Short mmCIF file of C-alpha atoms in Angstrom, two decimals:
data_model
loop_
_atom_site.label_atom_id
_atom_site.label_comp_id
_atom_site.label_asym_id
_atom_site.label_seq_id
_atom_site.Cartn_x
_atom_site.Cartn_y
_atom_site.Cartn_z
CA MET A 1 164.46 95.76 -115.88
CA PHE A 2 164.00 96.30 -112.17
CA ASN A 3 165.92 94.60 -109.40
CA ARG A 4 162.80 93.96 -107.39
CA ASN A 5 162.70 94.01 -103.62
CA LEU A 6 161.99 90.68 -101.93
CA ARG A 7 158.81 92.11 -100.40
CA LEU A 8 157.21 92.06 -103.83
CA ARG A 9 158.18 88.42 -104.26
CA ARG A 10 156.64 87.60 -100.91
CA GLN A 11 153.49 89.50 -101.88
CA LEU A 12 153.07 87.43 -105.02
CA ALA A 13 154.01 84.25 -103.23
CA ALA A 14 151.16 84.90 -100.80
CA ILE A 15 148.76 83.97 -103.58
CA THR A 16 149.63 80.35 -102.84
CA SER A 17 147.86 80.58 -99.49
CA ILE A 18 144.79 78.52 -100.31
CA THR A 19 141.76 77.21 -98.47
CA LEU A 20 140.72 73.97 -100.20
CA VAL A 21 137.92 71.47 -99.89
CA ALA A 22 139.17 67.90 -99.77
CA GLY A 23 138.97 66.30 -103.21
CA CYS A 24 139.98 63.20 -105.09
CA GLY A 25 141.37 64.78 -108.25
CA VAL A 26 144.79 65.30 -109.71
CA LEU A 27 145.84 67.97 -112.15
CA SER A 28 145.19 67.23 -115.78
CA SER A 29 148.05 67.49 -118.22
CA GLY A 30 147.30 69.80 -121.11
CA SER A 31 143.88 71.14 -122.03
CA SER A 32 140.68 69.39 -121.07
CA ASP A 33 137.31 70.58 -122.32
CA ASP A 34 135.31 67.39 -121.82
CA LYS A 35 132.67 69.40 -119.96
CA GLY A 36 132.71 72.40 -122.26
CA PRO A 37 134.34 75.78 -121.67
CA ILE A 38 135.44 76.87 -118.22
CA VAL A 39 132.98 79.56 -117.14
CA VAL A 40 134.34 82.49 -115.11
CA GLY A 41 132.05 84.94 -113.31
CA THR A 42 132.96 88.55 -112.55
CA THR A 43 131.20 91.81 -111.70
CA SER A 44 133.72 93.81 -113.75
CA ALA A 45 132.45 94.08 -117.32
CA PRO A 46 134.53 95.78 -120.02
CA SER A 47 133.71 99.36 -120.93
CA THR A 48 135.15 98.91 -124.44
CA LEU A 49 136.73 96.31 -126.73
CA ASP A 50 139.28 98.73 -128.19
CA PRO A 51 142.56 98.99 -126.23
CA ALA A 52 143.04 102.61 -127.33
CA ALA A 53 139.99 103.59 -125.24
CA SER A 54 140.62 101.75 -122.00
CA TRP A 55 142.44 102.54 -118.79
CA ASP A 56 140.17 100.42 -116.61
CA GLY A 57 138.98 96.89 -115.84
CA SER A 58 138.56 96.13 -119.55
CA TRP A 59 142.19 95.03 -119.32
CA GLU A 60 141.01 91.76 -117.78
CA LEU A 61 139.57 90.73 -121.12
CA PHE A 62 142.36 92.34 -123.16
CA ARG A 63 145.09 90.31 -121.47
CA ASN A 64 143.48 87.16 -122.80
CA ILE A 65 142.56 88.15 -126.36
CA TYR A 66 145.30 90.62 -127.28
CA GLN A 67 149.07 90.42 -126.97
CA THR A 68 151.70 92.89 -125.80
CA LEU A 69 155.42 93.03 -126.50
CA LEU A 70 156.08 92.18 -122.85
CA SER A 71 153.97 90.46 -120.24
CA TYR A 72 154.24 88.35 -117.07
CA PRO A 73 154.87 84.61 -117.35
CA ASN A 74 153.74 82.76 -114.26
CA GLY A 75 155.91 83.68 -111.28
CA ALA A 76 157.55 86.68 -112.96
CA VAL A 77 157.60 90.02 -111.16
CA THR A 78 159.22 91.93 -114.01
CA PRO A 79 157.95 92.03 -117.61
CA GLN A 80 159.27 89.34 -119.93
CA PRO A 81 159.07 89.01 -123.74
CA ASP A 82 155.73 87.88 -125.17
CA ALA A 83 155.11 89.06 -128.74
CA ALA A 84 158.73 90.16 -128.57
CA LYS A 85 161.64 87.76 -128.74
CA SER A 86 163.78 90.19 -126.73
CA CYS A 87 163.64 93.76 -125.41
CA GLY A 88 165.97 96.08 -123.57
CA PHE A 89 167.41 99.55 -123.15
CA THR A 90 170.26 100.26 -125.54
CA ASP A 91 171.70 103.21 -123.62
CA ALA A 92 172.78 103.89 -120.05
CA SER A 93 170.41 106.86 -119.79
CA LYS A 94 167.39 104.59 -120.30
CA ARG A 95 165.90 106.69 -123.07
CA THR A 96 166.11 104.25 -125.99
CA TYR A 97 164.25 100.95 -125.76
CA ARG A 98 164.50 98.31 -128.50
CA CYS A 99 162.40 95.19 -129.09
CA GLU A 100 162.89 92.40 -131.60
CA LEU A 101 159.67 90.52 -132.41
CA ARG A 102 159.28 86.77 -132.68
CA PRO A 103 159.48 85.60 -136.31
CA ASN A 104 156.36 84.93 -138.41
CA MET A 105 153.88 86.39 -135.93
CA LYS A 106 150.21 86.56 -137.01
CA PHE A 107 146.93 88.02 -135.83
CA SER A 108 143.94 85.76 -135.28
CA ASP A 109 142.71 86.47 -138.83
CA GLY A 110 146.04 85.39 -140.31
CA ASP A 111 147.36 88.89 -141.08
CA PRO A 112 151.05 89.41 -140.26
CA LEU A 113 152.00 90.97 -136.93
CA ASP A 114 155.16 92.99 -137.44
CA ALA A 115 156.97 96.04 -136.09
CA HIS A 116 154.78 98.30 -138.23
CA ALA A 117 151.68 96.89 -136.47
CA VAL A 118 153.29 97.63 -133.10
CA LYS A 119 154.03 101.19 -134.16
CA HIS A 120 150.47 101.64 -135.48
CA SER A 121 148.91 100.22 -132.29
CA ILE A 122 150.72 102.53 -129.90
CA GLU A 123 150.64 105.66 -132.06
CA ARG A 124 146.85 105.41 -132.47
CA ILE A 125 146.48 105.58 -128.68
CA ARG A 126 148.06 109.02 -128.74
CA THR A 127 146.30 110.12 -131.91
CA ILE A 128 142.80 109.21 -130.70
CA ASP A 129 143.61 110.46 -127.19
CA VAL A 130 140.45 109.35 -125.40
CA PRO A 131 139.83 111.56 -122.31
CA GLY A 132 140.97 109.62 -119.26
CA GLY A 133 142.28 106.91 -121.59
CA PRO A 134 145.64 105.16 -121.85
CA ALA A 135 147.39 108.00 -123.67
CA GLY A 136 148.30 109.17 -120.18
CA LEU A 137 150.66 106.21 -119.91
CA LEU A 138 152.63 107.44 -122.93
CA GLY A 139 153.39 110.99 -121.85
CA ASN A 140 157.13 110.29 -121.88
CA LEU A 141 157.18 108.65 -125.31
CA GLY A 142 158.82 110.77 -127.96
CA ARG A 143 158.67 108.71 -131.15
CA ILE A 144 158.57 105.14 -132.39
CA GLN A 145 160.60 103.66 -135.23
CA ALA A 146 159.91 100.43 -137.10
CA LEU A 147 163.44 99.78 -138.37
CA SER A 148 162.47 96.51 -140.03
CA ASP A 149 159.64 93.99 -139.98
CA ARG A 150 160.87 92.66 -136.64
CA GLU A 151 162.65 95.60 -134.99
CA VAL A 152 160.90 98.46 -133.21
CA VAL A 153 162.61 101.22 -131.22
CA PHE A 154 161.02 103.58 -128.68
CA HIS A 155 162.66 106.95 -128.07
CA LEU A 156 161.74 108.47 -124.70
CA LYS A 157 161.78 112.16 -123.80
CA LYS A 158 163.33 111.47 -120.41
CA SER A 159 164.95 108.54 -118.64
CA ASP A 160 162.34 105.98 -117.61
CA ALA A 161 163.21 102.64 -116.05
CA THR A 162 159.47 101.89 -115.75
CA PHE A 163 158.82 101.96 -119.51
CA PRO A 164 158.97 98.14 -119.84
CA PHE A 165 156.12 97.99 -117.32
CA VAL A 166 154.09 100.38 -119.47
CA LEU A 167 154.62 98.18 -122.53
CA ALA A 168 153.40 95.19 -120.51
CA THR A 169 150.03 96.78 -119.72
CA PRO A 170 147.06 95.57 -121.77
CA ALA A 171 146.61 99.18 -122.93
CA MET A 172 149.58 98.54 -125.23
CA SER A 173 147.83 95.60 -126.90
CA ILE A 174 148.89 95.09 -130.51
CA VAL A 175 146.07 95.40 -133.05
CA ASP A 176 145.81 94.70 -136.78
CA PRO A 177 146.37 97.95 -138.76
CA ASP A 178 143.98 96.70 -141.45
CA GLU A 179 141.19 96.40 -138.89
CA TYR A 180 141.80 99.29 -136.48
CA PRO A 181 141.90 102.81 -137.96
CA ALA A 182 144.73 105.10 -136.94
CA ASP A 183 142.47 107.98 -135.94
CA ALA A 184 139.24 106.42 -134.65
CA LEU A 185 138.03 103.76 -132.24
CA ARG A 186 136.62 100.50 -133.50
CA LYS A 187 132.96 100.20 -132.48
CA ASP A 188 131.58 97.19 -134.36
CA GLY A 189 132.11 94.77 -131.46
CA LYS A 190 134.72 92.70 -133.30
CA VAL A 191 138.24 91.92 -132.12
CA PHE A 192 141.36 91.03 -134.10
CA GLY A 193 144.25 90.39 -131.76
CA SER A 194 147.05 87.87 -131.35
CA GLY A 195 146.47 86.72 -127.78
CA PRO A 196 146.00 83.18 -126.45
CA TYR A 197 142.27 83.34 -127.28
CA THR A 198 140.03 84.83 -129.92
CA LEU A 199 136.73 86.44 -129.02
CA ARG A 200 134.15 84.17 -130.62
CA SER A 201 131.16 86.17 -129.41
CA TYR A 202 130.42 89.07 -127.10
CA GLU A 203 127.20 90.30 -125.50
CA GLU A 204 127.77 93.57 -123.69
CA GLY A 205 127.19 93.25 -119.98
CA GLU A 206 126.30 89.56 -120.36
CA LYS A 207 129.16 87.35 -121.54
CA ALA A 208 132.29 86.93 -123.63
CA GLU A 209 133.09 83.61 -125.29
CA LEU A 210 136.81 82.93 -125.76
CA VAL A 211 138.26 80.09 -127.84
CA ARG A 212 141.84 79.01 -128.48
CA ASN A 213 143.69 81.14 -131.03
CA ASP A 214 145.47 78.76 -133.41
CA HIS A 215 147.81 81.55 -134.59
CA TYR A 216 149.02 82.43 -131.10
CA ASP A 217 152.78 82.46 -130.48
CA GLY A 218 153.77 83.53 -126.99
CA PHE A 219 154.67 82.28 -123.53
CA ALA A 220 151.17 81.30 -122.36
CA ASP A 221 150.79 77.55 -121.84
CA ARG A 222 147.05 77.20 -122.38
CA LYS A 223 145.58 74.54 -120.13
CA ASN A 224 142.09 74.80 -121.64
CA ASP A 225 140.61 75.27 -125.09
CA SER A 226 137.85 77.73 -124.28
CA VAL A 227 136.62 80.09 -121.56
CA THR A 228 133.30 81.88 -121.20
CA ILE A 229 133.25 85.01 -119.02
CA ARG A 230 129.87 85.89 -117.54
CA TYR A 231 129.21 89.37 -116.19
CA PHE A 232 127.11 89.76 -113.05
CA GLN A 233 125.61 92.80 -111.37
CA ASP A 234 125.65 91.28 -107.90
CA SER A 235 128.00 89.05 -105.89
CA SER A 236 125.21 86.95 -104.39
CA GLN A 237 123.92 86.06 -107.86
CA MET A 238 127.45 85.15 -108.91
CA VAL A 239 128.05 82.90 -105.90
CA GLU A 240 124.64 81.29 -106.34
CA ALA A 241 125.60 80.50 -109.94
CA LEU A 242 128.84 78.95 -108.64
CA ARG A 243 126.97 76.79 -106.13
CA ASP A 244 124.52 75.74 -108.86
CA LYS A 245 127.49 74.82 -111.10
CA LYS A 246 126.40 77.31 -113.76
CA ILE A 247 129.86 78.84 -113.52
CA ASP A 248 133.19 77.29 -112.48
CA VAL A 249 135.15 80.24 -111.09
CA THR A 250 134.39 83.70 -109.66
CA TYR A 251 136.71 86.65 -109.67
CA ARG A 252 136.35 90.41 -109.12
CA GLY A 253 133.44 91.61 -107.03
CA LEU A 254 132.97 88.92 -104.40
CA ALA A 255 131.07 90.57 -101.55
CA SER A 256 132.57 90.41 -98.09
CA SER A 257 129.54 88.53 -96.75
CA ASP A 258 130.04 85.88 -99.42
CA ILE A 259 133.76 85.69 -98.71
CA VAL A 260 133.15 85.28 -94.97
CA GLN A 261 130.63 82.53 -95.66
CA LEU A 262 132.99 80.75 -98.04
CA GLN A 263 135.77 80.95 -95.45
CA SER A 264 133.67 78.64 -93.28
CA ARG A 265 134.55 75.11 -94.35
CA ASP A 266 131.07 73.89 -93.46
CA SER A 267 129.51 76.24 -95.99
CA GLN A 268 131.78 75.55 -98.94
CA HIS A 269 129.98 72.47 -100.31
CA GLY A 270 132.47 71.61 -103.01
CA ILE A 271 133.87 75.12 -103.44
CA GLN A 272 137.48 76.18 -102.88
CA LEU A 273 138.42 79.70 -101.81
CA ILE A 274 141.83 81.01 -102.83
CA GLU A 275 143.07 84.00 -100.84
CA GLY A 276 146.06 86.10 -101.81
CA ALA A 277 147.70 89.46 -101.22
CA GLY A 278 146.34 92.28 -103.34
CA THR A 279 147.11 95.84 -104.32
CA GLU A 280 143.62 97.00 -105.26
CA ILE A 281 142.75 100.30 -103.58
CA SER A 282 139.60 102.38 -103.07
CA TYR A 283 139.70 106.16 -102.80
CA LEU A 284 137.73 109.39 -103.10
CA VAL A 285 138.45 112.10 -105.67
CA PHE A 286 137.67 115.78 -105.03
CA ASN A 287 136.80 117.97 -108.00
CA PRO A 288 138.57 121.38 -107.77
CA LYS A 289 135.86 122.96 -109.93
CA ASP A 290 133.19 122.37 -107.27
CA PRO A 291 132.68 125.41 -105.01
CA TRP A 292 132.96 123.31 -101.84
CA ALA A 293 135.26 120.45 -102.86
CA LYS A 294 137.83 122.95 -104.12
CA LYS A 295 138.32 124.29 -100.58
CA LEU A 296 141.36 122.71 -98.92
CA ALA A 297 139.78 123.05 -95.47
CA VAL A 298 136.73 121.02 -96.58
CA ARG A 299 138.92 118.26 -97.96
CA LYS A 300 141.08 118.16 -94.85
CA ALA A 301 138.04 118.12 -92.59
CA ILE A 302 136.66 115.12 -94.45
CA ALA A 303 140.06 113.42 -94.14
CA GLN A 304 139.89 114.09 -90.40
CA VAL A 305 136.39 112.62 -89.99
CA VAL A 306 136.50 109.49 -92.19
CA ASP A 307 136.85 106.31 -90.13
CA ARG A 308 138.61 103.74 -92.32
CA PRO A 309 138.68 100.89 -89.77
CA ALA A 310 134.89 101.23 -89.39
CA ILE A 311 134.45 100.91 -93.15
CA ALA A 312 136.78 97.89 -93.30
CA HIS A 313 135.03 96.15 -90.38
CA LYS A 314 131.37 97.12 -90.69
CA VAL A 315 131.03 97.07 -94.47
CA TYR A 316 133.77 94.70 -95.66
CA LYS A 317 133.91 92.33 -92.68
CA ASP A 318 137.70 92.78 -92.47
CA THR A 319 138.24 91.39 -95.96
CA VAL A 320 140.00 94.70 -96.75
CA ASP A 321 142.53 96.74 -94.75
CA PRO A 322 142.39 100.48 -93.93
CA LEU A 323 144.69 102.45 -96.22
CA TYR A 324 146.45 105.69 -95.30
CA SER A 325 148.36 106.33 -98.50
CA MET A 326 147.69 106.03 -102.21
CA VAL A 327 150.57 103.53 -102.36
CA PRO A 328 149.39 100.24 -100.83
CA ALA A 329 151.26 98.17 -98.28
CA GLY A 330 153.58 95.59 -99.78
CA LEU A 331 155.12 97.93 -102.34
CA ILE A 332 158.43 99.70 -101.91
CA GLY A 333 157.79 103.29 -100.85
CA HIS A 334 154.49 102.71 -99.01
CA SER A 335 153.85 105.19 -96.20
CA THR A 336 151.05 105.99 -93.76
CA GLY A 337 150.89 109.72 -94.42
CA PHE A 338 147.19 110.28 -93.76
CA PHE A 339 147.39 108.57 -90.37
CA ASP A 340 150.60 110.42 -89.50
CA SER A 341 148.97 113.76 -90.36
CA TYR A 342 145.44 113.20 -89.05
CA GLY A 343 145.62 110.36 -86.55
CA ASN A 344 142.34 108.82 -85.46
CA PRO A 345 139.01 110.29 -86.64
CA SER A 346 138.13 113.43 -84.70
CA ARG A 347 135.09 115.69 -85.06
CA THR A 348 136.73 118.30 -82.85
CA LYS A 349 139.82 118.58 -85.04
CA ALA A 350 137.70 118.66 -88.19
CA GLN A 351 135.53 121.44 -86.77
CA LYS A 352 138.62 123.50 -85.96
CA ILE A 353 139.95 123.03 -89.52
CA LEU A 354 136.68 124.40 -90.94
CA LYS A 355 136.36 127.20 -88.37
CA ASP A 356 139.91 128.40 -89.01
CA ALA A 357 138.95 128.71 -92.68
CA GLY A 358 135.84 130.72 -91.82
CA ILE A 359 133.41 127.86 -92.54
CA THR A 360 130.74 127.60 -89.83
CA GLN A 361 127.79 126.11 -91.72
CA ARG A 362 127.23 122.46 -92.52
CA VAL A 363 129.06 121.81 -95.79
CA PRO A 364 126.74 120.47 -98.52
CA LEU A 365 128.37 117.89 -100.77
CA THR A 366 127.20 115.22 -103.21
CA LEU A 367 129.16 111.97 -103.23
CA TRP A 368 128.91 109.84 -106.37
CA TYR A 369 129.61 106.14 -106.82
CA THR A 370 129.15 103.54 -109.53
CA THR A 371 126.62 100.74 -109.13
CA ASP A 372 128.29 97.99 -111.15
CA ARG A 373 132.07 98.19 -111.10
CA TYR A 374 133.68 97.61 -107.71
CA GLY A 375 131.43 95.04 -106.11
CA SER A 376 128.25 94.79 -104.08
CA GLU A 377 129.61 96.68 -101.06
CA THR A 378 130.07 99.97 -102.90
CA ALA A 379 126.61 101.26 -102.02
CA PRO A 380 126.88 100.23 -98.32
CA GLU A 381 130.36 101.79 -98.22
CA PHE A 382 129.02 105.14 -99.39
CA ARG A 383 126.09 104.92 -96.98
CA GLU A 384 128.65 104.44 -94.21
CA LEU A 385 130.64 107.45 -95.46
CA LYS A 386 127.45 109.53 -95.46
CA ALA A 387 126.62 108.37 -91.91
CA GLN A 388 130.09 109.30 -90.68
CA LEU A 389 130.13 112.74 -92.30
CA ASP A 390 126.52 113.61 -91.49
CA GLY A 391 127.01 112.26 -87.97
CA SER A 392 129.82 114.73 -87.35
CA GLY A 393 127.32 117.57 -87.70
CA LEU A 394 129.75 119.30 -90.05
CA PHE A 395 128.48 118.04 -93.41
CA SER A 396 125.24 117.46 -95.25
CA ILE A 397 125.84 114.62 -97.70
CA THR A 398 123.76 113.57 -100.68
CA LEU A 399 124.49 110.25 -102.40
CA LYS A 400 124.04 109.64 -106.11
CA SER A 401 125.04 106.77 -108.36
CA ARG A 402 125.17 105.60 -111.97
CA PRO A 403 126.14 102.46 -113.91
CA TRP A 404 129.80 102.44 -114.89
CA LYS A 405 129.49 103.50 -118.52
CA THR A 406 127.59 106.70 -117.75
CA TYR A 407 129.43 107.17 -114.46
CA GLU A 408 132.80 107.12 -116.20
CA ALA A 409 131.62 109.63 -118.80
CA GLY A 410 130.35 111.87 -116.00
CA TYR A 411 133.57 112.10 -114.01
CA ARG A 412 135.58 112.66 -117.19
CA LYS A 413 133.35 115.67 -117.86
CA GLY A 414 133.89 116.95 -114.33
CA GLU A 415 130.25 116.53 -113.30
CA TYR A 416 130.82 115.18 -109.77
CA PRO A 417 131.91 117.20 -106.71
CA VAL A 418 133.29 114.09 -104.97
CA PHE A 419 133.37 110.60 -106.47
CA GLY A 420 134.62 107.15 -105.63
CA ARG A 421 137.13 105.22 -107.66
CA GLY A 422 138.99 101.97 -107.37
CA TRP A 423 142.40 101.22 -108.80
CA PHE A 424 143.84 97.94 -109.95
CA PRO A 425 147.52 98.54 -110.72
CA ASP A 426 148.89 98.76 -114.22
CA PHE A 427 152.10 97.32 -112.79
CA PRO A 428 153.38 96.57 -109.26
CA ASP A 429 155.36 99.70 -108.45
CA ALA A 430 154.70 102.78 -106.29
CA GLU A 431 155.01 104.91 -109.43
CA ASN A 432 151.73 103.44 -110.68
CA PHE A 433 149.81 104.63 -107.62
CA ILE A 434 150.99 108.22 -108.01
CA ALA A 435 151.71 109.09 -111.65
CA PRO A 436 148.28 108.12 -113.10
CA PHE A 437 146.46 110.59 -110.82
CA VAL A 438 148.55 113.74 -111.24
CA GLY A 439 149.30 116.06 -114.13
CA THR A 440 147.04 117.77 -116.64
CA GLN A 441 146.23 114.48 -118.35
CA ASN A 442 145.50 111.66 -115.95
CA ALA A 443 143.36 108.56 -115.45
CA LEU A 444 140.67 110.52 -113.61
CA GLY A 445 139.94 113.09 -116.29
CA THR A 446 140.36 115.71 -113.54
CA PRO A 447 143.54 117.76 -114.00
CA TYR A 448 145.76 117.75 -110.93
CA PRO A 449 148.83 119.95 -111.51
CA SER A 450 151.59 119.05 -109.08
CA PRO A 451 154.87 120.32 -110.53
CA ARG A 452 157.06 118.98 -107.74
CA ILE A 453 155.77 115.45 -108.37
CA THR A 454 155.51 115.52 -112.16
CA ASN A 455 158.61 117.59 -112.95
CA GLN A 456 161.08 116.33 -110.38
CA LEU A 457 160.16 113.44 -108.08
CA LEU A 458 158.79 111.07 -110.70
CA PRO A 459 161.48 111.85 -113.31
CA ASP A 460 164.17 111.34 -110.65
CA SER A 461 162.67 107.99 -109.63
CA ARG A 462 162.49 106.80 -113.25
CA ARG A 463 166.25 106.99 -113.63
CA GLN A 464 166.67 104.17 -111.12
CA SER A 465 166.17 100.52 -111.99
CA ASP A 466 166.70 99.64 -108.32
CA ARG A 467 163.40 100.80 -106.88
CA ALA A 468 164.64 100.53 -103.30
CA ALA A 469 166.90 103.49 -104.11
CA VAL A 470 163.98 105.88 -104.68
CA VAL A 471 161.96 105.40 -101.49
CA LYS A 472 162.54 109.01 -100.42
CA GLU A 473 161.12 110.34 -103.69
CA PHE A 474 157.97 108.27 -103.30
CA GLU A 475 157.55 109.22 -99.64
CA GLU A 476 157.79 112.93 -100.49
CA ALA A 477 155.30 112.54 -103.34
CA GLN A 478 152.85 110.83 -100.99
CA GLN A 479 153.20 113.62 -98.45
CA ILE A 480 152.31 116.15 -101.13
CA LEU A 481 149.16 114.12 -101.85
CA VAL A 482 148.36 114.17 -98.12
CA ASP A 483 148.89 117.93 -97.89
CA ASP A 484 146.65 118.58 -100.93
CA ALA A 485 144.00 116.03 -99.90
CA ARG A 486 142.74 115.94 -103.48
CA LEU A 487 142.71 112.13 -103.27
CA LEU A 488 141.59 110.32 -100.11
CA PRO A 489 142.62 106.64 -99.84
CA LEU A 490 140.11 104.44 -98.01
CA TRP A 491 141.10 100.77 -98.12
CA GLN A 492 143.37 98.17 -99.69
CA GLY A 493 141.84 94.95 -100.91
CA LYS A 494 142.88 91.32 -100.81
CA GLN A 495 142.38 88.94 -103.70
CA TYR A 496 139.85 86.11 -103.54
CA VAL A 497 139.09 83.51 -106.17
CA ALA A 498 136.26 81.07 -105.52
CA ALA A 499 136.13 77.99 -107.71
CA SER A 500 134.50 74.61 -108.03
CA GLU A 501 136.56 71.86 -106.44
CA ASP A 502 137.23 70.29 -109.85
CA ILE A 503 139.00 73.42 -111.14
CA SER A 504 142.75 73.91 -110.80
CA GLY A 505 145.02 76.82 -111.62
CA GLY A 506 143.25 79.56 -109.69
CA GLU A 507 146.28 80.07 -107.46
CA ARG A 508 148.44 80.64 -110.55
CA ALA A 509 146.02 82.69 -112.60
CA LEU A 510 146.69 86.15 -111.14
CA ASP A 511 149.51 88.14 -112.70
CA PRO A 512 151.42 90.83 -110.71
CA SER A 513 148.78 93.42 -111.60
CA THR A 514 146.11 90.96 -110.33
CA ILE A 515 144.63 90.37 -113.80
CA MET A 516 143.31 86.86 -114.32
CA THR A 517 145.12 84.88 -117.00
CA MET A 518 142.36 82.51 -118.07
CA TRP A 519 144.74 80.04 -119.70
CA GLU A 520 145.95 78.80 -116.31
CA LEU A 521 142.50 77.40 -115.41
CA HIS A 522 141.77 73.76 -116.09
CA ARG A 523 139.71 70.84 -114.86
CA LYS A 524 141.05 68.04 -112.72
CA THR A 525 140.87 64.48 -113.90
CA SER A 526 139.81 61.63 -111.64
CA TRP A 527 142.07 58.88 -110.42
#
């Protein structure tokens, strides 16, 4: 496990900075469903119900209905046993990782959860190998052994101190071998996991109804018996539902205008706003197969023109911060490489970059974004990007968009010249803001060979449990990303949870990867 730097602890502790409306309640002890399930609103709907297919926001649901060997008990910044009783490296080289499962574990349907189920669950990820899916997290895994019903051993190709963090991601959710085929995704809309909740019903794009799993055995102390997650297309509709008491909590996708309004105590009207540090980032991806986006000079010129502070202020009302590296502030190894290399936005410098490359015409490019994944400001953000690039006189920008499901399929097929993505971390380490985006198999579905990063810098960093000892490796990797300009970071988000004044637990509900653990939410009881 990592010896984490205190800055990470401070980052997580910042979640306790809360703006509250005065109330007369005290925390309830244990679960309380007198008023029915707690209803949580979000604009981030799952793209799939099968963990083998997802390396995206579907993890929000997975964390609550599936179980992993390791996870994050409240306050933890390193993975701790969940379905496992204990886990650890058995060798100094950090290439052999052993877990012993809790005794008598069961799935929600009563089937036994054993080491063979763990082996099946993780091997099927690699066998199915969904493009842009979670198989990219397992590139260093050699083989898995189920030595007994309760003992599973992972043999790694190379040293990797971050492997426990990989096992703690919802992508490594344990599924019932009798219900999930080894070589195909499950597509019937049913779920058989071992998490704190079972999925009672699911309507795609509408809602997910979660109820307490009576077979659950793990660290989660469930403070409610049921949660309903409602999926919204728009922040304003979600906040209106909160004000009308149709939902109890909102998370993911609050628009900056709604956040600013909720920050005004006079406008809260029985709503509490919880503000915390976050590591969500937004960035652009350039497709090297596009005749214009593949040109380094074009990418560098765009990097020279884009005005991040204007986006943060004009579009997001300063609820996000400009970001000049793929690794966000607050994590060990963060740098400001794009600012150091490009400085403030400059049309003159951008024009020289293009002219030196023999490009004198306006560069035609199409920028793509998704309409229903990253919040209501995505469209205004891309309109601002278009205005900045068109306004320089150096580019001619066309904007196009799609809903997430078709959008995701499109970028995996390489259809977009330039496209926007957001990233919520798999785990809180600089590694997770570099490794997923490079290599021939990555989270973007767009191969990005970078031998220096993939063959040396990342392997070197993985040998160190003390992450403060590998800052130089991360800084060099980030500079390579700056020099290539294949990925252009735009902003780093903060975390906001808005909730009815009779709901508690919102300040505790975000794990280190900013996934909401629904079991922490509960209603207050009156005096």
